[in-house]
mmCIF file of C-alpha atoms in Angstrom:
data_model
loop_
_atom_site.group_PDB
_atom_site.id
_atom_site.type_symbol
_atom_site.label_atom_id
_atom_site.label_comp_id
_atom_site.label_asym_id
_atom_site.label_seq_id
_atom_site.Cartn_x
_atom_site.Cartn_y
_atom_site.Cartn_z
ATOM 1 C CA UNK A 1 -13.237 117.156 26.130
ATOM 2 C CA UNK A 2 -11.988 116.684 22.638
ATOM 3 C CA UNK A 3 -10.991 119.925 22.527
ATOM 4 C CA UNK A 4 -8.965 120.142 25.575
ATOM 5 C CA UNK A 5 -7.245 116.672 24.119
ATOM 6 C CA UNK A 6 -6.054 118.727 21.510
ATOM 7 C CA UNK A 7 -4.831 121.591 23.672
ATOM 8 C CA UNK A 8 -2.897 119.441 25.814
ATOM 9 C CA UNK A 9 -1.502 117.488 22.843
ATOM 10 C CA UNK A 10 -1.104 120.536 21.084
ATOM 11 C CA UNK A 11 1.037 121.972 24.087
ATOM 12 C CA UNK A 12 2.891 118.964 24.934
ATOM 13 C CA UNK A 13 4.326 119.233 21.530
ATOM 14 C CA UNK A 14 5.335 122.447 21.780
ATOM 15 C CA UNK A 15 7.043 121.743 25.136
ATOM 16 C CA UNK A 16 8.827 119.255 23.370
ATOM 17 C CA UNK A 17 9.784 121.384 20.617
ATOM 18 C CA UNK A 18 10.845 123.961 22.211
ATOM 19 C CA UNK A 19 12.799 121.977 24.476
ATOM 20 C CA UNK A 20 14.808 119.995 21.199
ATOM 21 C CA UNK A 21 15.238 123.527 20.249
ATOM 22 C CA UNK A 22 17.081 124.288 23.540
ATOM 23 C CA UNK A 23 19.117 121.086 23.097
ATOM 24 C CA UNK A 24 20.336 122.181 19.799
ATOM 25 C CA UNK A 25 20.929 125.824 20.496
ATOM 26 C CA UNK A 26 23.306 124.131 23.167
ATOM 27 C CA UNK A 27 25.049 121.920 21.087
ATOM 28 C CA UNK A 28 26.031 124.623 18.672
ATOM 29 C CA UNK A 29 26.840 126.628 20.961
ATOM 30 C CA UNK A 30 29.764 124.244 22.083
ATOM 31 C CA UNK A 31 30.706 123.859 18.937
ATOM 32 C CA UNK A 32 31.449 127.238 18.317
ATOM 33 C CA UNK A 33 33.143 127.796 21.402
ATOM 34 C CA UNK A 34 35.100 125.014 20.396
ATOM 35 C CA UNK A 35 35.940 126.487 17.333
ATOM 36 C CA UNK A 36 36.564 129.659 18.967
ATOM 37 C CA UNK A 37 39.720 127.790 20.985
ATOM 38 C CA UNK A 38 40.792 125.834 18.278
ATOM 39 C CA UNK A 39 41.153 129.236 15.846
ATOM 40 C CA UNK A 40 42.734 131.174 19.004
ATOM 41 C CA UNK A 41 45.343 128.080 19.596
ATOM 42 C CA UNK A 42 46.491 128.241 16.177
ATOM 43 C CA UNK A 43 47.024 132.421 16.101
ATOM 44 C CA UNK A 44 48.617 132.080 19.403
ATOM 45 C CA UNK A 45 50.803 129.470 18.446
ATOM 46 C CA UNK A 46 51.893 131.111 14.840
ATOM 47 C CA UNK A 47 52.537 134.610 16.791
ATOM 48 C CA UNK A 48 54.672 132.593 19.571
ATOM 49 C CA UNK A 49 56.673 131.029 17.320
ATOM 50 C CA UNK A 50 57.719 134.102 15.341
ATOM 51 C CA UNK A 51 57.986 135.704 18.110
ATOM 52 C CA UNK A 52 61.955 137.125 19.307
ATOM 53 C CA UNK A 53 61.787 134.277 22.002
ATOM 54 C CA UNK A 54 61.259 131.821 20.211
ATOM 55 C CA UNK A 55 64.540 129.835 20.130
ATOM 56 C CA UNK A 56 64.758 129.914 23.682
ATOM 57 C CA UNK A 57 61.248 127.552 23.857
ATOM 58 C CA UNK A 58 63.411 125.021 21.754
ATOM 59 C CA UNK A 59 63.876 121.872 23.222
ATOM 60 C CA UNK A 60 65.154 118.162 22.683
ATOM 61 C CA UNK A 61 61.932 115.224 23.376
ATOM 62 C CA UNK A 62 62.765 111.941 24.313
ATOM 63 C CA UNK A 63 63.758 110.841 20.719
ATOM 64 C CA UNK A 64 66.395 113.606 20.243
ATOM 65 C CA UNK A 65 63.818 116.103 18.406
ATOM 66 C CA UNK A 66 64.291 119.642 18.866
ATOM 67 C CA UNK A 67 60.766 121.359 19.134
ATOM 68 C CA UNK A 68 59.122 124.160 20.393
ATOM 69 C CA UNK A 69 57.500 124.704 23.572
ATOM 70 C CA UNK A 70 54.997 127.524 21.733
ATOM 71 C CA UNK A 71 52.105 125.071 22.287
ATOM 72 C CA UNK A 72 52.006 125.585 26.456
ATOM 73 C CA UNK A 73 51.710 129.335 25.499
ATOM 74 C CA UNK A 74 49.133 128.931 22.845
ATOM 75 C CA UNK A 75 46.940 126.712 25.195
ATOM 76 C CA UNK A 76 46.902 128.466 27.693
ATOM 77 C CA UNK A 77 45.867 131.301 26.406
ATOM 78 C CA UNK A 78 43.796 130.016 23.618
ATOM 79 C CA UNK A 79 42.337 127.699 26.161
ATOM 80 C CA UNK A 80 41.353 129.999 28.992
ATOM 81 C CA UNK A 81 40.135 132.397 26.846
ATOM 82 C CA UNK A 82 37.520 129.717 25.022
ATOM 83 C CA UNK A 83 36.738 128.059 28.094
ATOM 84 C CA UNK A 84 35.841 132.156 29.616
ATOM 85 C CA UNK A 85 33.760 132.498 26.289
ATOM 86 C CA UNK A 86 31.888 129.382 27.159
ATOM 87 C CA UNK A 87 31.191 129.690 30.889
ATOM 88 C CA UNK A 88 27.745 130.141 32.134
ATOM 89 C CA UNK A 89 28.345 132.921 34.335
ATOM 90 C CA UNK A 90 30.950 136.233 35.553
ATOM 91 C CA UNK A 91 31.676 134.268 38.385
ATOM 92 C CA UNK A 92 33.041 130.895 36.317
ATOM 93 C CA UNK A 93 34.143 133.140 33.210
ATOM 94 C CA UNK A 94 36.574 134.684 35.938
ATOM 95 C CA UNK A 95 37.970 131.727 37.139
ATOM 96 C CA UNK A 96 38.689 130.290 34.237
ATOM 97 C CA UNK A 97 40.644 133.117 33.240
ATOM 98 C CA UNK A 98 42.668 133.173 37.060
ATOM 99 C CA UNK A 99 43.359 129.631 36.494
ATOM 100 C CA UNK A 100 44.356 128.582 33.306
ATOM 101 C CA UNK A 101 46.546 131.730 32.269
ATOM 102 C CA UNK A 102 48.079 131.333 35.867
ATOM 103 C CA UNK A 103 48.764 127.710 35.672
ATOM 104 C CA UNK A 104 50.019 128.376 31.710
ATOM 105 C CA UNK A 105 52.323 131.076 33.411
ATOM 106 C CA UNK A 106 54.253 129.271 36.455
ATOM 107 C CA UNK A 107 54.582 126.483 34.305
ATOM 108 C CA UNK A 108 56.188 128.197 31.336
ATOM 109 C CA UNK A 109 58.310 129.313 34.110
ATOM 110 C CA UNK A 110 58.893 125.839 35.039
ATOM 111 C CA UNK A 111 59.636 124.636 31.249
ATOM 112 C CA UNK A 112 62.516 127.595 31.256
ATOM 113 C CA UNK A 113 63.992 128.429 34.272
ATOM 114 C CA UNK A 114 64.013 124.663 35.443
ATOM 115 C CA UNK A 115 66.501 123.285 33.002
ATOM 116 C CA UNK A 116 69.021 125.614 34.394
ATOM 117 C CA UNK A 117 71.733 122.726 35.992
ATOM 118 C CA UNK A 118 71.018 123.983 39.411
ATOM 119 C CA UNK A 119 67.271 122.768 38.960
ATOM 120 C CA UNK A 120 67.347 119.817 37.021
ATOM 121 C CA UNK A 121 68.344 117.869 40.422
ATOM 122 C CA UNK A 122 65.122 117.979 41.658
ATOM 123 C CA UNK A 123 62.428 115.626 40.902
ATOM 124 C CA UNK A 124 58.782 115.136 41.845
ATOM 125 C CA UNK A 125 57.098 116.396 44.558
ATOM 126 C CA UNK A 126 59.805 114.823 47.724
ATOM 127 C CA UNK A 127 62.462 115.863 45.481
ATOM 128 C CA UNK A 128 61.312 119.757 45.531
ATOM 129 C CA UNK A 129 60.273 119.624 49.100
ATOM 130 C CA UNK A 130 63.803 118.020 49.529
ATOM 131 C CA UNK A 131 65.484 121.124 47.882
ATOM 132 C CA UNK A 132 63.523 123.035 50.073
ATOM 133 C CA UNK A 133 64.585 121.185 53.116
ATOM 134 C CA UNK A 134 68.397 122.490 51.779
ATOM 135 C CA UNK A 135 67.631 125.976 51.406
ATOM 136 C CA UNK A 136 66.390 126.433 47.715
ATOM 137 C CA UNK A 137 63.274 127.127 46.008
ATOM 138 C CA UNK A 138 63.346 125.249 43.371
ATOM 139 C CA UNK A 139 61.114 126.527 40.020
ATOM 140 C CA UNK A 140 58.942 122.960 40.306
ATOM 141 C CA UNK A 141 58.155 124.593 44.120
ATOM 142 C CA UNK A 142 57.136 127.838 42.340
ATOM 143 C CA UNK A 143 55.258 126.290 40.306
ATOM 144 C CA UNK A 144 53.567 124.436 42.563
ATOM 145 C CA UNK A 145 52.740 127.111 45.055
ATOM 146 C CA UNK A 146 51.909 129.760 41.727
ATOM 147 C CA UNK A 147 49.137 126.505 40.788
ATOM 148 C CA UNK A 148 47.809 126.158 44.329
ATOM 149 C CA UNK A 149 47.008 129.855 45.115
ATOM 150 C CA UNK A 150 45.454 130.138 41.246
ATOM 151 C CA UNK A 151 43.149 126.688 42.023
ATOM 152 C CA UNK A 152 42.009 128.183 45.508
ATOM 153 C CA UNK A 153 41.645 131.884 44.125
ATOM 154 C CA UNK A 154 39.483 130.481 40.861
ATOM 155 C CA UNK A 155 37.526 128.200 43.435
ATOM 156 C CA UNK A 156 36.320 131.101 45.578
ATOM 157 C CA UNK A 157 35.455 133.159 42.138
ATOM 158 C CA UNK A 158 33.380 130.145 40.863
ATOM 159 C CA UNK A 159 31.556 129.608 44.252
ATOM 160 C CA UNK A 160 31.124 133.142 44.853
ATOM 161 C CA UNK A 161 27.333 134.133 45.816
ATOM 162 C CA UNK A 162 26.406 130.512 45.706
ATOM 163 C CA UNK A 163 26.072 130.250 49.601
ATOM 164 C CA UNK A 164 28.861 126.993 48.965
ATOM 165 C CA UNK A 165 30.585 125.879 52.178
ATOM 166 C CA UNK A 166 34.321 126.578 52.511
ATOM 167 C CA UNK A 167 35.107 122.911 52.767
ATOM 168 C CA UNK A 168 33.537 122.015 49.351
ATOM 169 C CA UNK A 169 35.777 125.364 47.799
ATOM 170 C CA UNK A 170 38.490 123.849 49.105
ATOM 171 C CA UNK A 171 37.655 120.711 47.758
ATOM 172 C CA UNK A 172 37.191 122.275 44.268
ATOM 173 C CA UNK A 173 40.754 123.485 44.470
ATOM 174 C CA UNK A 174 42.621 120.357 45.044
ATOM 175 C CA UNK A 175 40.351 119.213 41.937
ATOM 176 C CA UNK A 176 41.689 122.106 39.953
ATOM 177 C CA UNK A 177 45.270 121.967 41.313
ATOM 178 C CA UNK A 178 45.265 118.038 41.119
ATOM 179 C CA UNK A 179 44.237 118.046 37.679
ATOM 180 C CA UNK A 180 46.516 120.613 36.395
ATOM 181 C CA UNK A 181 49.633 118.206 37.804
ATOM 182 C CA UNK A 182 47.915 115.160 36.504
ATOM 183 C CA UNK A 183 47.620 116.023 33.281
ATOM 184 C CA UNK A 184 51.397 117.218 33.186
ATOM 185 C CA UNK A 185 52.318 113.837 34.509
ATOM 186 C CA UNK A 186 50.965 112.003 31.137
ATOM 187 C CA UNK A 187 52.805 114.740 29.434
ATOM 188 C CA UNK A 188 55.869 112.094 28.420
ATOM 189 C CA UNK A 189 55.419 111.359 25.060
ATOM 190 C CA UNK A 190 54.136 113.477 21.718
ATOM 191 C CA UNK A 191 50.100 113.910 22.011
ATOM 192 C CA UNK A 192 49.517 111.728 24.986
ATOM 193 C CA UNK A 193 48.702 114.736 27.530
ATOM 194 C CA UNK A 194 46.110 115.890 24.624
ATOM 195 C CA UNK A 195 44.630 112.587 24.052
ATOM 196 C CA UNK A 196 43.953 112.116 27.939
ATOM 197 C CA UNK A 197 42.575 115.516 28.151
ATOM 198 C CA UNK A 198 39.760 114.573 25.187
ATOM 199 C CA UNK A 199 38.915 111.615 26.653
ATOM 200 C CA UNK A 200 38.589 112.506 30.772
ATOM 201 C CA UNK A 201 37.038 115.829 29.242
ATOM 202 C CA UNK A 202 34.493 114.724 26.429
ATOM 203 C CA UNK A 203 31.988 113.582 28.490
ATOM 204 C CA UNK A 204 31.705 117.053 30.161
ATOM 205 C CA UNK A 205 31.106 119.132 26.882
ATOM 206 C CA UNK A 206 27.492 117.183 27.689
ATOM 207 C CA UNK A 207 27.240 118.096 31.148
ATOM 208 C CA UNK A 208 26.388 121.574 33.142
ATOM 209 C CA UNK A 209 29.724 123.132 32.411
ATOM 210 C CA UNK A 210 29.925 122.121 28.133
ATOM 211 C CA UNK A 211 31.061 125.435 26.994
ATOM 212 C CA UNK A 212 33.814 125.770 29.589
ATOM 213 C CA UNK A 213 35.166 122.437 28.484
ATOM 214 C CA UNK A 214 34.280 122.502 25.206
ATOM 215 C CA UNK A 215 36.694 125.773 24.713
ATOM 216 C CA UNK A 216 39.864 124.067 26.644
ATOM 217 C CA UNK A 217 39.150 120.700 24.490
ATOM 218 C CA UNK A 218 39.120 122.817 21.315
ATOM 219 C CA UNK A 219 42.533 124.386 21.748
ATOM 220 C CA UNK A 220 43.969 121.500 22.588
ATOM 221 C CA UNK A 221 42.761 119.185 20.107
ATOM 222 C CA UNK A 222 43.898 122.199 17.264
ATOM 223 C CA UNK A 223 47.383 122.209 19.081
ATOM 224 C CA UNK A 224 47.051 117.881 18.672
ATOM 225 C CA UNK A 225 48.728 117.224 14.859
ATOM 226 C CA UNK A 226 51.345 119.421 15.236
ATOM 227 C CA UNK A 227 51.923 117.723 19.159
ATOM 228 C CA UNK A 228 52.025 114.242 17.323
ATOM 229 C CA UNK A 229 54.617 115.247 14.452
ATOM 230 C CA UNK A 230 57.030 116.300 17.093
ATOM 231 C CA UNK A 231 57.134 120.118 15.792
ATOM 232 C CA UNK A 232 55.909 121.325 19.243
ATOM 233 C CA UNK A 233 55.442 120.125 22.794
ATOM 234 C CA UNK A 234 53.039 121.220 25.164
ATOM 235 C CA UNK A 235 55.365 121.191 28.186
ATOM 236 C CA UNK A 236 54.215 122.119 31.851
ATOM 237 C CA UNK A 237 52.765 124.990 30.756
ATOM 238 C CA UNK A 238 50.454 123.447 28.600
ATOM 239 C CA UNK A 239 49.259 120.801 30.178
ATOM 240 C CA UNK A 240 48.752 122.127 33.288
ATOM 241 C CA UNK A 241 46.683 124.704 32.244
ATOM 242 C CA UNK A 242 44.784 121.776 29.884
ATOM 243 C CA UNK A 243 44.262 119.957 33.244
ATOM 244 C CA UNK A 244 43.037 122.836 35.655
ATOM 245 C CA UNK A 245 40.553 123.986 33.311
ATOM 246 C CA UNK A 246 38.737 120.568 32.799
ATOM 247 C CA UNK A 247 39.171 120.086 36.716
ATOM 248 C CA UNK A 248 37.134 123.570 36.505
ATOM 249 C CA UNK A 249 34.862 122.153 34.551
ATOM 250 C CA UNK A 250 34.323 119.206 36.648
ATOM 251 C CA UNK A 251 33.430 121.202 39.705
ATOM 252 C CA UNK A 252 31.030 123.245 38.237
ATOM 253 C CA UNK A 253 29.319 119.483 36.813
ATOM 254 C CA UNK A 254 29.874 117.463 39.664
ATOM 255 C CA UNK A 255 28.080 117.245 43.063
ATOM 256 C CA UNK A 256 30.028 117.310 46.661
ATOM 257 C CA UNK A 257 30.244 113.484 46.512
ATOM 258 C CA UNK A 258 31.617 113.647 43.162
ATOM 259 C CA UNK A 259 34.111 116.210 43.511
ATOM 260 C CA UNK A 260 35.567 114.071 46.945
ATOM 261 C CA UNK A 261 35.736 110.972 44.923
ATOM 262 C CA UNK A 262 37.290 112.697 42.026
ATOM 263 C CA UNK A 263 39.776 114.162 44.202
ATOM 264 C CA UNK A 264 40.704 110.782 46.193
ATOM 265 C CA UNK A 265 41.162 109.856 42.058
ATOM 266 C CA UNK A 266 43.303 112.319 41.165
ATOM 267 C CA UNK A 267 45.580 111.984 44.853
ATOM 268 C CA UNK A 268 45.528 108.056 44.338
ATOM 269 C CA UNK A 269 47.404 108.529 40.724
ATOM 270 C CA UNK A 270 49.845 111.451 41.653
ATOM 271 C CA UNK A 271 51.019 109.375 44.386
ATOM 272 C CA UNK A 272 50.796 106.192 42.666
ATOM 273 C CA UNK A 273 53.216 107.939 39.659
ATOM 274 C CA UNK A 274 56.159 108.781 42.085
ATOM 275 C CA UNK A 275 56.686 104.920 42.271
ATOM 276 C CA UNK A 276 55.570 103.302 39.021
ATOM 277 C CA UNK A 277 56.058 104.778 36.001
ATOM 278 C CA UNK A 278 52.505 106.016 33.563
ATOM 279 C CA UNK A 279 54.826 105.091 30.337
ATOM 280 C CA UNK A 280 55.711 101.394 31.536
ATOM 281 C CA UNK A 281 51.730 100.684 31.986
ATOM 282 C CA UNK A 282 50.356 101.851 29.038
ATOM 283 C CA UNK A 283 53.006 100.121 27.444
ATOM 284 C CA UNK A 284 52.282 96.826 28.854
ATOM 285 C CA UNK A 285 48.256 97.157 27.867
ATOM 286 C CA UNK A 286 48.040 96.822 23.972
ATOM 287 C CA UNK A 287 44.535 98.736 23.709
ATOM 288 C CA UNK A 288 46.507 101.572 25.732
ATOM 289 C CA UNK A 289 49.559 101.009 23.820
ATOM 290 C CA UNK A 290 47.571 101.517 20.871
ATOM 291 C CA UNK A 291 45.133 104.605 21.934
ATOM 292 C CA UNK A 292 48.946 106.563 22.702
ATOM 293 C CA UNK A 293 51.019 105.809 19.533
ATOM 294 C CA UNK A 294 47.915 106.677 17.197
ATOM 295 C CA UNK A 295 49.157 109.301 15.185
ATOM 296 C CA UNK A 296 52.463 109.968 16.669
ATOM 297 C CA UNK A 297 55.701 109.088 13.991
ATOM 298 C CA UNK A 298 56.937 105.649 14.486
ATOM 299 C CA UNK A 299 59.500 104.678 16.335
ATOM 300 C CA UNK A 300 62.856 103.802 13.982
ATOM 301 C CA UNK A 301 64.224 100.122 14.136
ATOM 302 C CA UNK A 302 67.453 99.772 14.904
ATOM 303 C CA UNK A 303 69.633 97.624 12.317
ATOM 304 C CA UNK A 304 71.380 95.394 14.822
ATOM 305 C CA UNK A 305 73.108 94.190 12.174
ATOM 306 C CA UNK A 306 75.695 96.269 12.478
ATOM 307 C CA UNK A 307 76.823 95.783 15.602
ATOM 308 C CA UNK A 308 78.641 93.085 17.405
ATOM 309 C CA UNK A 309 76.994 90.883 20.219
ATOM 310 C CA UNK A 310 79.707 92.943 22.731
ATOM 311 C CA UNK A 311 78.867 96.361 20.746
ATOM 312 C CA UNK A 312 74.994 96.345 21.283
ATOM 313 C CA UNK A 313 73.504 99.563 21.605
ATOM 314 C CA UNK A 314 71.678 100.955 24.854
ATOM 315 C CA UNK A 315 68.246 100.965 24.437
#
């Protein structure tokens, strides 16, 4: 009986080894994959912005910066690529790939071909269907289409040979096509899209689908300082590739309940942002406040000294 004490001690140990063992392989696993995006984001980024097209990814932020839009580029690329390297399976590794280089495309498209005058009219989603209603196709309608046939087409990869109903696919593509227009809706001010993306996405480098969103975090979080000191923007193209690969991620970690309530989520936001604006909130919430000016260059003062009480300035 002693003996077989020791045995079974002797083997629970080694279960428990071997299983801390597993653990650890995991987590440096992510880590590397993460590394892997962040090293990718910063090649992609130098070669875009050396590149002949540069200058016409040059644009003027809300604070009358001129910057690049190289990042969208970089993370989409970077970003898919990592998140590929760190899926668990062909299936996943393939739509990672369909859907962040797609979304990274149609929005780059977006970022350039709507700030022709013609386009700039159209706002949000009424305003495109709107333009629509008139007879054009606005590049925000593109867009939107290019995103919705990538989130469905990335969906069926993922849940291919997985006997998964066609309901819950098409649940996991409003996730992924949600997502990918969330995450360009925080994209208003230097870093913020980034900083939203590492804290919705962190806690799912510890879940099912780590690698996947451990190489989209990486990338991003590389492209971060240079976000913050207004040298580059990630611009539609960016951040909705950032947001459809972490709402990949989430579908491979969450169950069917999970993935509806996300969804309702991610539907209750997008609507809620066509009448109250994500900047004036955060704004009015000091810990939020805080969280999105971390980092960024401050704001300059305005010496209203100089001006008369009928010459004030606009803010």
């Amino acid at each position: 009986m002693a003996a077989d004490a020791v045995r079974r001690a002797g083997s629970a140990g080694a279960a428990r080894g071997s299983s801390a063992g597993r653990a650890l392989a995991g987590v440096l696993s992510r880590v590397a994959v993460a590394g892997a995006g962040a090293v990718a984001a910063r090649a992609v980024l130098g070669a875009v912005r050396s590149a002949p097209v540069a200058g016409a990814l040059e644009r003027v932020n809300h604070r009358g910066t001129t910057v690049s839009l190289a990042a969208g580029p970089a993370l989409a690329v970077a970003g898919a690529g990592a998140a590929a390297l760190g899926a668990g399976d062909g299936g996943t590794r393939a739509a990672a790939l369909t859907v962040g280089l797609s979304a990274g495309a149609v929005g780059l498209y977006d970022d350039v071909v709507g700030q022709r005058p013609d386009q700039r009219q159209a706002k949000g989603f009424r305003g495109h269907l709107a333009a629509l209603r008139a007879g054009r196709v606005t590049s925000g309608l593109v867009k939107i289409g290019g995103i919705g046939a990538a989130s469905l087409a990335a969906a069926a990869l993922a849940d291919r040979g997985r006997g998964v109903h066609p309901v819950d696919t098409l649940v996991s593509a409003g996730v992924l096509a949600g997502a990918a227009n969330l995450a360009n809706l925080f994209d208003l001010r230097p870093g913020r899209a980034v900083k939203v993306g590492l804290l919705a996405g962190g806690p799912l480098v510890a879940g099912r689908a780590g690698g996947l969103a451990a190489g989209a975090l990486g990338a991003a979080g590389a492209l971060l300082p240079d976000d913050l000191r207004e040298r580059v923007m990630l611009g539609d193209g960016g951040a909705n590739a950032l947001g459809a690969l972490l709402g990949l991620a989430a579908t491979r970690t969450l169950g069917r309940s999970g993935r509806i309530a996300l969804l309702a989520g991610i539907a209750g936001l997008t609507l809620a942002s066509e009448r109250v604006s994500f900047t004036a909130v955060i704004e009015a919430h000091p810990v939020l406040a805080a969280v999105d000016r971390w980092g960024r260059i401050p704001a300059v003062p305005v010496d209203r000294s100089q001006f008369t009480a009928s010459a004030e300035p606009r803010p």
